[in-house]
PDB file of C-alpha atoms and ligand atoms in Angstrom:
ATOM      1  CA  MET A   1      58.912 179.422  20.811  1.00 86.00           C
ATOM      2  CA  ARG A   2      58.521 180.218  24.495  1.00 96.00           C
ATOM      3  CA  GLN A   3      61.003 178.523  26.991  1.00 97.00           C
ATOM      4  CA  GLN A   4      59.533 175.477  28.834  1.00 98.00           C
ATOM      5  CA  ILE A   5      60.962 174.998  32.273  1.00 98.00           C
ATOM      6  CA  ALA A   6      61.017 172.383  35.006  1.00 98.00           C
ATOM      7  CA  ALA A   7      62.233 174.103  38.127  1.00 98.00           C
ATOM      8  CA  ALA A   8      63.027 172.310  41.290  1.00 98.00           C
ATOM      9  CA  ASN A   9      62.814 174.076  44.732  1.00 98.00           C
ATOM     10  CA  TRP A  10      64.647 171.820  47.165  1.00 98.00           C
ATOM     11  CA  LYS A  11      63.691 174.527  50.009  1.00 98.00           C
ATOM     12  CA  MET A  12      65.718 173.704  53.320  1.00 98.00           C
ATOM     13  CA  ASN A  13      66.021 169.948  52.645  1.00 98.00           C
ATOM     14  CA  LEU A  14      68.776 167.262  52.232  1.00 98.00           C
ATOM     15  CA  THR A  15      72.296 166.904  53.822  1.00 98.00           C
ATOM     16  CA  LEU A  16      75.318 167.083  51.700  1.00 98.00           C
ATOM     17  CA  ASP A  17      75.316 163.258  51.146  1.00 98.00           C
ATOM     18  CA  GLN A  18      71.662 163.282  50.233  1.00 98.00           C
ATOM     19  CA  ALA A  19      72.093 166.286  47.771  1.00 98.00           C
ATOM     20  CA  THR A  20      75.184 164.754  46.120  1.00 98.00           C
ATOM     21  CA  ARG A  21      73.270 161.577  45.616  1.00 98.00           C
ATOM     22  CA  LEU A  22      70.277 163.300  44.008  1.00 98.00           C
ATOM     23  CA  LEU A  23      72.404 165.381  41.861  1.00 98.00           C
ATOM     24  CA  ASP A  24      74.435 162.260  40.692  1.00 97.00           C
ATOM     25  CA  GLU A  25      71.034 160.603  39.831  1.00 97.00           C
ATOM     26  CA  ILE A  26      69.762 163.633  37.915  1.00 96.00           C
ATOM     27  CA  VAL A  27      72.987 163.795  36.059  1.00 94.00           C
ATOM     28  CA  ALA A  28      72.990 160.133  35.283  1.00 94.00           C
ATOM     29  CA  SER A  29      69.468 160.169  33.813  1.00 90.00           C
ATOM     30  CA  PRO A  30      69.121 160.489  30.001  1.00 86.00           C
ATOM     31  CA  HIS A  31      67.341 163.478  29.038  1.00 83.00           C
ATOM     32  CA  HIS A  32      65.841 164.521  25.684  1.00 84.00           C
ATOM     33  CA  LEU A  33      65.634 168.213  26.050  1.00 94.00           C
ATOM     34  CA  GLN A  34      64.866 170.429  23.099  1.00 95.00           C
ATOM     35  CA  ALA A  35      66.521 173.721  22.691  1.00 94.00           C
ATOM     36  CA  HIS A  36      63.558 175.586  24.375  1.00 97.00           C
ATOM     37  CA  GLN A  37      63.378 173.247  27.361  1.00 98.00           C
ATOM     38  CA  LYS A  38      65.283 174.039  30.616  1.00 98.00           C
ATOM     39  CA  VAL A  39      65.848 172.334  34.098  1.00 98.00           C
ATOM     40  CA  ILE A  40      66.628 174.755  36.936  1.00 98.00           C
ATOM     41  CA  LEU A  41      67.760 173.323  40.377  1.00 98.00           C
ATOM     42  CA  ALA A  42      67.076 175.778  43.197  1.00 98.00           C
ATOM     43  CA  VAL A  43      69.282 174.185  45.794  1.00 98.00           C
ATOM     44  CA  PRO A  44      70.321 175.458  49.423  1.00 98.00           C
ATOM     45  CA  PHE A  45      73.232 177.911  49.535  1.00 98.00           C
ATOM     46  CA  PRO A  46      75.777 175.337  50.873  1.00 98.00           C
ATOM     47  CA  TYR A  47      75.183 173.193  47.726  1.00 98.00           C
ATOM     48  CA  LEU A  48      75.231 175.893  44.959  1.00 98.00           C
ATOM     49  CA  ALA A  49      78.874 175.259  43.978  1.00 97.00           C
ATOM     50  CA  LEU A  50      78.489 171.560  44.206  1.00 98.00           C
ATOM     51  CA  ALA A  51      75.384 171.749  41.940  1.00 98.00           C
ATOM     52  CA  LYS A  52      77.278 174.002  39.521  1.00 97.00           C
ATOM     53  CA  ALA A  53      80.159 171.377  39.246  1.00 97.00           C
ATOM     54  CA  LYS A  54      77.766 168.358  38.908  1.00 97.00           C
ATOM     55  CA  LEU A  55      75.685 170.040  36.163  1.00 96.00           C
ATOM     56  CA  SER A  56      78.703 171.457  34.161  1.00 94.00           C
ATOM     57  CA  GLY A  57      78.278 168.871  31.466  1.00 87.00           C
ATOM     58  CA  LYS A  58      74.635 169.152  31.116  1.00 92.00           C
ATOM     59  CA  PRO A  59      73.492 171.669  28.649  1.00 90.00           C
ATOM     60  CA  ASN A  60      70.057 173.144  29.432  1.00 95.00           C
ATOM     61  CA  PHE A  61      70.501 172.640  33.137  1.00 97.00           C
ATOM     62  CA  PHE A  62      70.937 175.552  35.520  1.00 98.00           C
ATOM     63  CA  VAL A  63      71.409 176.145  39.235  1.00 98.00           C
ATOM     64  CA  ALA A  64      69.286 178.752  41.191  1.00 98.00           C
ATOM     65  CA  ALA A  65      69.463 180.241  44.563  1.00 98.00           C
ATOM     66  CA  GLN A  66      66.197 180.366  46.719  1.00 98.00           C
ATOM     67  CA  ASN A  67      66.735 184.035  47.822  1.00 98.00           C
ATOM     68  CA  CYS A  68      69.090 187.063  47.656  1.00 98.00           C
ATOM     69  CA  HIS A  69      69.497 190.123  49.566  1.00 98.00           C
ATOM     70  CA  THR A  70      68.546 193.707  48.615  1.00 98.00           C
ATOM     71  CA  GLN A  71      72.131 194.985  48.890  1.00 97.00           C
ATOM     72  CA  SER A  72      75.078 193.914  47.141  1.00 95.00           C
ATOM     73  CA  SER A  73      77.423 193.798  50.282  1.00 97.00           C
ATOM     74  CA  GLY A  74      77.803 194.952  53.712  1.00 97.00           C
ATOM     75  CA  ALA A  75      76.886 194.342  57.476  1.00 98.00           C
ATOM     76  CA  PHE A  76      74.022 192.033  56.930  1.00 98.00           C
ATOM     77  CA  THR A  77      74.977 188.876  58.825  1.00 98.00           C
ATOM     78  CA  GLY A  78      73.669 185.753  57.436  1.00 97.00           C
ATOM     79  CA  GLU A  79      72.522 187.133  54.236  1.00 98.00           C
ATOM     80  CA  THR A  80      73.795 186.367  50.591  1.00 98.00           C
ATOM     81  CA  SER A  81      73.968 188.975  47.812  1.00 98.00           C
ATOM     82  CA  ALA A  82      73.094 188.622  44.078  1.00 98.00           C
ATOM     83  CA  GLU A  83      76.686 189.677  43.544  1.00 98.00           C
ATOM     84  CA  MET A  84      77.926 186.557  45.495  1.00 98.00           C
ATOM     85  CA  LEU A  85      75.669 184.210  43.730  1.00 98.00           C
ATOM     86  CA  ARG A  86      76.796 185.471  40.394  1.00 97.00           C
ATOM     87  CA  SER A  87      80.411 185.173  41.373  1.00 97.00           C
ATOM     88  CA  VAL A  88      79.887 181.350  42.074  1.00 96.00           C
ATOM     89  CA  GLY A  89      78.224 180.847  38.639  1.00 96.00           C
ATOM     90  CA  VAL A  90      74.564 180.889  39.734  1.00 98.00           C
ATOM     91  CA  GLU A  91      72.089 181.877  36.918  1.00 97.00           C
ATOM     92  CA  TYR A  92      68.733 182.118  38.455  1.00 98.00           C
ATOM     93  CA  VAL A  93      67.264 183.092  41.905  1.00 98.00           C
ATOM     94  CA  ILE A  94      63.656 182.282  43.171  1.00 98.00           C
ATOM     95  CA  LEU A  95      62.315 185.589  44.646  1.00 98.00           C
ATOM     96  CA  GLY A  96      58.940 186.064  46.316  1.00 98.00           C
ATOM     97  CA  HIS A  97      58.241 182.521  47.095  1.00 98.00           C
ATOM     98  CA  SER A  98      55.091 182.431  49.406  1.00 97.00           C
ATOM     99  CA  GLU A  99      57.290 181.031  52.300  1.00 97.00           C
ATOM    100  CA  ARG A 100      59.541 184.012  52.130  1.00 98.00           C
ATOM    101  CA  ARG A 101      56.639 186.351  52.126  1.00 98.00           C
ATOM    102  CA  GLU A 102      54.916 184.612  54.900  1.00 96.00           C
ATOM    103  CA  TYR A 103      57.771 183.795  57.283  1.00 97.00           C
ATOM    104  CA  PHE A 104      60.274 186.445  56.466  1.00 97.00           C
ATOM    105  CA  GLY A 105      57.791 189.317  55.775  1.00 97.00           C
ATOM    106  CA  GLU A 106      58.973 190.001  52.364  1.00 98.00           C
ATOM    107  CA  SER A 107      56.697 192.724  50.998  1.00 98.00           C
ATOM    108  CA  ASN A 108      56.045 193.593  47.284  1.00 98.00           C
ATOM    109  CA  ALA A 109      58.309 196.566  47.764  1.00 98.00           C
ATOM    110  CA  VAL A 110      61.268 194.470  49.220  1.00 98.00           C
ATOM    111  CA  LEU A 111      60.925 192.081  46.438  1.00 98.00           C
ATOM    112  CA  GLU A 112      60.894 195.012  43.797  1.00 98.00           C
ATOM    113  CA  GLU A 113      64.348 195.761  45.354  1.00 98.00           C
ATOM    114  CA  LYS A 114      65.579 192.176  45.208  1.00 98.00           C
ATOM    115  CA  VAL A 115      64.454 191.803  41.604  1.00 98.00           C
ATOM    116  CA  GLY A 116      66.329 194.880  40.558  1.00 98.00           C
ATOM    117  CA  MET A 117      69.500 193.564  42.476  1.00 98.00           C
ATOM    118  CA  ALA A 118      69.258 190.220  40.759  1.00 98.00           C
ATOM    119  CA  LEU A 119      69.005 191.828  37.415  1.00 98.00           C
ATOM    120  CA  THR A 120      71.772 194.201  38.201  1.00 98.00           C
ATOM    121  CA  TYR A 121      74.205 191.150  38.534  1.00 98.00           C
ATOM    122  CA  GLY A 122      72.854 189.197  35.610  1.00 98.00           C
ATOM    123  CA  LEU A 123      70.654 186.623  37.450  1.00 98.00           C
ATOM    124  CA  THR A 124      67.326 185.736  36.142  1.00 98.00           C
ATOM    125  CA  PRO A 125      64.650 186.086  38.856  1.00 98.00           C
ATOM    126  CA  VAL A 126      62.005 183.404  38.967  1.00 98.00           C
ATOM    127  CA  PHE A 127      59.395 185.734  40.588  1.00 98.00           C
ATOM    128  CA  CYS A 128      56.633 183.828  42.525  1.00 98.00           C
ATOM    129  CA  CYS A 129      53.167 185.198  43.001  1.00 98.00           C
ATOM    130  CA  GLY A 130      49.998 183.570  44.124  1.00 98.00           C
ATOM    131  CA  GLU A 131      47.000 183.855  46.530  1.00 97.00           C
ATOM    132  CA  SER A 132      46.052 182.189  49.815  1.00 95.00           C
ATOM    133  CA  LEU A 133      42.932 180.218  50.261  1.00 93.00           C
ATOM    134  CA  PRO A 134      40.764 183.106  51.728  1.00 94.00           C
ATOM    135  CA  VAL A 135      41.575 185.119  48.745  1.00 95.00           C
ATOM    136  CA  ARG A 136      40.607 182.537  46.360  1.00 94.00           C
ATOM    137  CA  GLU A 137      37.509 181.704  48.432  1.00 92.00           C
ATOM    138  CA  ALA A 138      36.618 185.506  48.105  1.00 95.00           C
ATOM    139  CA  GLY A 139      37.038 185.244  44.444  1.00 95.00           C
ATOM    140  CA  THR A 140      39.560 188.089  44.321  1.00 97.00           C
ATOM    141  CA  GLN A 141      42.684 185.937  43.151  1.00 97.00           C
ATOM    142  CA  ASN A 142      43.024 187.882  39.733  1.00 97.00           C
ATOM    143  CA  GLU A 143      43.303 191.230  41.526  1.00 97.00           C
ATOM    144  CA  TYR A 144      45.599 190.026  44.206  1.00 98.00           C
ATOM    145  CA  VAL A 145      48.146 188.331  41.954  1.00 98.00           C
ATOM    146  CA  GLU A 146      47.923 191.296  39.528  1.00 98.00           C
ATOM    147  CA  ASN A 147      48.836 193.602  42.246  1.00 98.00           C
ATOM    148  CA  GLN A 148      51.868 191.451  43.285  1.00 98.00           C
ATOM    149  CA  LEU A 149      53.169 191.931  39.730  1.00 98.00           C
ATOM    150  CA  LYS A 150      52.374 195.624  39.419  1.00 98.00           C
ATOM    151  CA  GLU A 151      53.991 196.440  42.735  1.00 98.00           C
ATOM    152  CA  SER A 152      57.217 194.274  42.277  1.00 98.00           C
ATOM    153  CA  LEU A 153      57.746 194.324  38.556  1.00 98.00           C
ATOM    154  CA  PHE A 154      55.917 197.057  36.510  1.00 98.00           C
ATOM    155  CA  ASN A 155      58.655 199.564  37.191  1.00 98.00           C
ATOM    156  CA  LEU A 156      61.136 197.504  35.052  1.00 98.00           C
ATOM    157  CA  SER A 157      61.888 198.563  31.645  1.00 98.00           C
ATOM    158  CA  GLU A 158      60.694 196.354  28.976  1.00 98.00           C
ATOM    159  CA  GLU A 159      64.280 194.934  28.375  1.00 98.00           C
ATOM    160  CA  GLN A 160      64.545 194.027  32.040  1.00 98.00           C
ATOM    161  CA  PHE A 161      61.070 192.507  32.183  1.00 98.00           C
ATOM    162  CA  LEU A 162      61.819 190.202  29.245  1.00 98.00           C
ATOM    163  CA  LYS A 163      64.645 188.610  31.472  1.00 98.00           C
ATOM    164  CA  LEU A 164      62.136 187.234  33.986  1.00 98.00           C
ATOM    165  CA  VAL A 165      60.491 183.946  34.591  1.00 98.00           C
ATOM    166  CA  ILE A 166      57.183 184.104  36.407  1.00 98.00           C
ATOM    167  CA  ALA A 167      55.764 181.312  38.669  1.00 98.00           C
ATOM    168  CA  TYR A 168      52.186 181.357  39.660  1.00 98.00           C
ATOM    169  CA  GLU A 169      51.915 179.351  42.807  1.00 97.00           C
ATOM    170  CA  PRO A 170      48.490 179.463  44.667  1.00 96.00           C
ATOM    171  CA  ILE A 171      49.528 179.165  48.415  1.00 94.00           C
ATOM    172  CA  TRP A 172      46.561 176.634  49.100  1.00 92.00           C
ATOM    173  CA  ALA A 173      48.240 174.250  46.550  1.00 90.00           C
ATOM    174  CA  ILE A 174      51.874 174.413  47.950  1.00 87.00           C
ATOM    175  CA  GLY A 175      52.917 171.332  49.730  1.00 83.00           C
ATOM    176  CA  THR A 176      49.282 170.274  50.444  1.00 85.00           C
ATOM    177  CA  GLY A 177      48.740 167.795  47.701  1.00 81.00           C
ATOM    178  CA  LYS A 178      45.856 169.892  46.468  1.00 83.00           C
ATOM    179  CA  THR A 179      46.767 170.840  42.935  1.00 84.00           C
ATOM    180  CA  ALA A 180      45.127 173.652  41.101  1.00 86.00           C
ATOM    181  CA  SER A 181      43.038 172.075  38.314  1.00 93.00           C
ATOM    182  CA  ALA A 182      44.634 172.491  34.853  1.00 96.00           C
ATOM    183  CA  ALA A 183      41.645 175.028  34.095  1.00 96.00           C
ATOM    184  CA  GLN A 184      42.401 177.093  37.223  1.00 96.00           C
ATOM    185  CA  ALA A 185      45.982 177.286  36.243  1.00 97.00           C
ATOM    186  CA  GLN A 186      45.179 178.182  32.745  1.00 98.00           C
ATOM    187  CA  GLU A 187      42.749 180.819  33.690  1.00 97.00           C
ATOM    188  CA  MET A 188      45.244 182.558  36.090  1.00 98.00           C
ATOM    189  CA  HIS A 189      48.096 182.236  33.641  1.00 98.00           C
ATOM    190  CA  ALA A 190      46.096 183.730  30.750  1.00 98.00           C
ATOM    191  CA  HIS A 191      44.914 186.472  33.159  1.00 98.00           C
ATOM    192  CA  LEU A 192      48.710 187.236  34.004  1.00 98.00           C
ATOM    193  CA  ARG A 193      49.661 187.405  30.304  1.00 98.00           C
ATOM    194  CA  LYS A 194      46.696 189.869  29.780  1.00 98.00           C
ATOM    195  CA  VAL A 195      47.875 191.986  32.698  1.00 98.00           C
ATOM    196  CA  ILE A 196      51.470 191.939  31.255  1.00 98.00           C
ATOM    197  CA  ALA A 197      50.284 192.656  27.803  1.00 98.00           C
ATOM    198  CA  GLY A 198      48.435 195.762  29.165  1.00 98.00           C
ATOM    199  CA  ARG A 199      51.834 197.042  30.567  1.00 98.00           C
ATOM    200  CA  TYR A 200      54.512 195.852  28.225  1.00 98.00           C
ATOM    201  CA  GLY A 201      52.431 194.867  25.060  1.00 98.00           C
ATOM    202  CA  SER A 202      51.483 191.458  23.838  1.00 97.00           C
ATOM    203  CA  GLY A 203      54.865 190.755  22.274  1.00 97.00           C
ATOM    204  CA  VAL A 204      56.535 190.751  25.672  1.00 98.00           C
ATOM    205  CA  ALA A 205      53.450 188.894  27.279  1.00 98.00           C
ATOM    206  CA  ASP A 206      53.899 186.123  24.689  1.00 98.00           C
ATOM    207  CA  GLN A 207      57.498 185.658  25.266  1.00 98.00           C
ATOM    208  CA  ILE A 208      57.579 185.383  29.222  1.00 98.00           C
ATOM    209  CA  PRO A 209      57.614 181.858  30.634  1.00 98.00           C
ATOM    210  CA  VAL A 210      54.884 181.539  33.234  1.00 98.00           C
ATOM    211  CA  LEU A 211      55.432 178.349  35.420  1.00 98.00           C
ATOM    212  CA  TYR A 212      52.669 176.734  37.663  1.00 97.00           C
ATOM    213  CA  GLY A 213      53.744 175.723  41.033  1.00 97.00           C
ATOM    214  CA  GLY A 214      51.771 173.826  43.679  1.00 95.00           C
ATOM    215  CA  SER A 215      51.812 170.048  44.233  1.00 92.00           C
ATOM    216  CA  VAL A 216      53.039 169.248  40.667  1.00 96.00           C
ATOM    217  CA  LYS A 217      53.849 165.657  40.555  1.00 95.00           C
ATOM    218  CA  GLY A 218      54.672 163.080  37.792  1.00 95.00           C
ATOM    219  CA  ASN A 219      51.112 162.160  37.438  1.00 95.00           C
ATOM    220  CA  ASN A 220      49.574 165.487  36.774  1.00 96.00           C
ATOM    221  CA  ALA A 221      52.396 167.474  35.078  1.00 97.00           C
ATOM    222  CA  THR A 222      51.459 166.470  31.676  1.00 97.00           C
ATOM    223  CA  GLU A 223      47.862 167.757  31.892  1.00 97.00           C
ATOM    224  CA  LEU A 224      49.050 171.027  33.638  1.00 97.00           C
ATOM    225  CA  PHE A 225      51.863 171.674  31.196  1.00 98.00           C
ATOM    226  CA  SER A 226      49.686 171.078  28.213  1.00 97.00           C
ATOM    227  CA  GLN A 227      47.681 174.187  28.994  1.00 98.00           C
ATOM    228  CA  PRO A 228      48.398 176.892  26.421  1.00 97.00           C
ATOM    229  CA  ASP A 229      49.686 179.460  28.879  1.00 98.00           C
ATOM    230  CA  VAL A 230      51.579 177.009  31.291  1.00 98.00           C
ATOM    231  CA  ASP A 231      55.195 176.782  30.469  1.00 98.00           C
ATOM    232  CA  GLY A 232      56.184 174.247  32.939  1.00 98.00           C
ATOM    233  CA  GLY A 233      56.472 174.062  36.628  1.00 98.00           C
ATOM    234  CA  LEU A 234      58.143 175.173  39.922  1.00 98.00           C
ATOM    235  CA  VAL A 235      58.332 171.903  41.854  1.00 98.00           C
ATOM    236  CA  GLY A 236      58.759 171.324  45.627  1.00 97.00           C
ATOM    237  CA  GLY A 237      58.263 168.090  47.162  1.00 96.00           C
ATOM    238  CA  ALA A 238      58.364 165.958  43.892  1.00 97.00           C
ATOM    239  CA  SER A 239      61.791 167.520  43.061  1.00 98.00           C
ATOM    240  CA  LEU A 240      63.466 165.626  45.821  1.00 98.00           C
ATOM    241  CA  VAL A 241      63.068 162.203  44.342  1.00 97.00           C
ATOM    242  CA  ALA A 242      64.955 161.916  41.010  1.00 97.00           C
ATOM    243  CA  SER A 243      62.485 159.532  39.435  1.00 96.00           C
ATOM    244  CA  ASP A 244      59.539 161.949  40.309  1.00 96.00           C
ATOM    245  CA  PHE A 245      61.239 164.965  38.933  1.00 97.00           C
ATOM    246  CA  GLU A 246      62.272 163.085  35.715  1.00 97.00           C
ATOM    247  CA  LYS A 247      58.663 162.527  35.114  1.00 96.00           C
ATOM    248  CA  ILE A 248      58.088 166.144  35.410  1.00 97.00           C
ATOM    249  CA  ILE A 249      60.922 167.051  32.958  1.00 97.00           C
ATOM    250  CA  GLU A 250      59.590 164.538  30.441  1.00 96.00           C
ATOM    251  CA  ALA A 251      56.212 166.249  30.687  1.00 97.00           C
ATOM    252  CA  LEU A 252      57.664 169.634  29.345  1.00 97.00           C
ATOM    253  CA  LYS A 253      56.105 170.729  25.911  1.00 89.00           C
TER     254      LYS A 253
HETATM  255  C1  LIG B 301      57.138 175.267  45.912  1.00 59.89           C
HETATM  256  O1  LIG B 301      57.732 175.170  46.957  1.00 59.89           O
HETATM  257  O2  LIG B 301      57.420 176.074  45.286  1.00 59.89           O
HETATM  258  C2  LIG B 301      56.123 174.215  45.607  1.00 59.89           C
HETATM  259  C3  LIG B 301      55.334 174.346  44.649  1.00 59.89           C
HETATM  260  O3  LIG B 301      56.060 173.118  46.544  1.00 59.89           O
HETATM  261  P1  LIG B 301      55.147 171.778  46.269  1.00 59.89           P
HETATM  262  O4  LIG B 301      55.499 171.277  44.778  1.00 59.89           O
HETATM  263  O5  LIG B 301      55.679 170.719  47.190  1.00 59.89           O
HETATM  264  O6  LIG B 301      53.758 172.084  46.331  1.00 59.89           O
END
């Protein structure tokens, strides 16, 4: 059975006090996760060690960073490497979020390097892809997203590729309250699986978790996650309120 994942992306939000409270609320909630269901919390860098400590007694809960550098160490002031993340016990790293692509100029080529670095240090990349509104309106979203995968991921070996989590996040749905319909999400996820099957075979395509991201909330998660090719969600805004995120966790298949 494919992994089903509820991943929280806190982005650049919360003070230490607020982060501690949210982690405590999440830890205190009863969860009924099955073996194939996971929760991943992508918290800001200063709270990674705190999140690791708070979640230590929660099986199926993991900590993620929201970015890493292309190099493992060196004179890159202000940056954080995959090796450092691994050394503090981080298991996952979000790479290629549209905000990183747009505001920090991360190209498909740079992301290929970051994915390689993450895998080298045993981190699982949660690789984000997704089209802007003009691309969607032009009807070229399938080719656009396919190209993001091809340019950043398709030089990986099969063994490396099998370690990935992919998140389809249409940019027009991120933080806008406009969710892709369940049918739109399913259509793109099925397309991505077909493209992956073309490169790595259907056995690999069937195993890779593909998450949907873009205004996932407690009241739409069940419908989105019930689509056959949607394996959970990457959640921004709704992951900052424990009760909202709990509903999303409960919606996992
Ligand atoms: C995100 O940041 O990845 C995201 C999907 O945000 P939101 O859920 O707020 O749209």
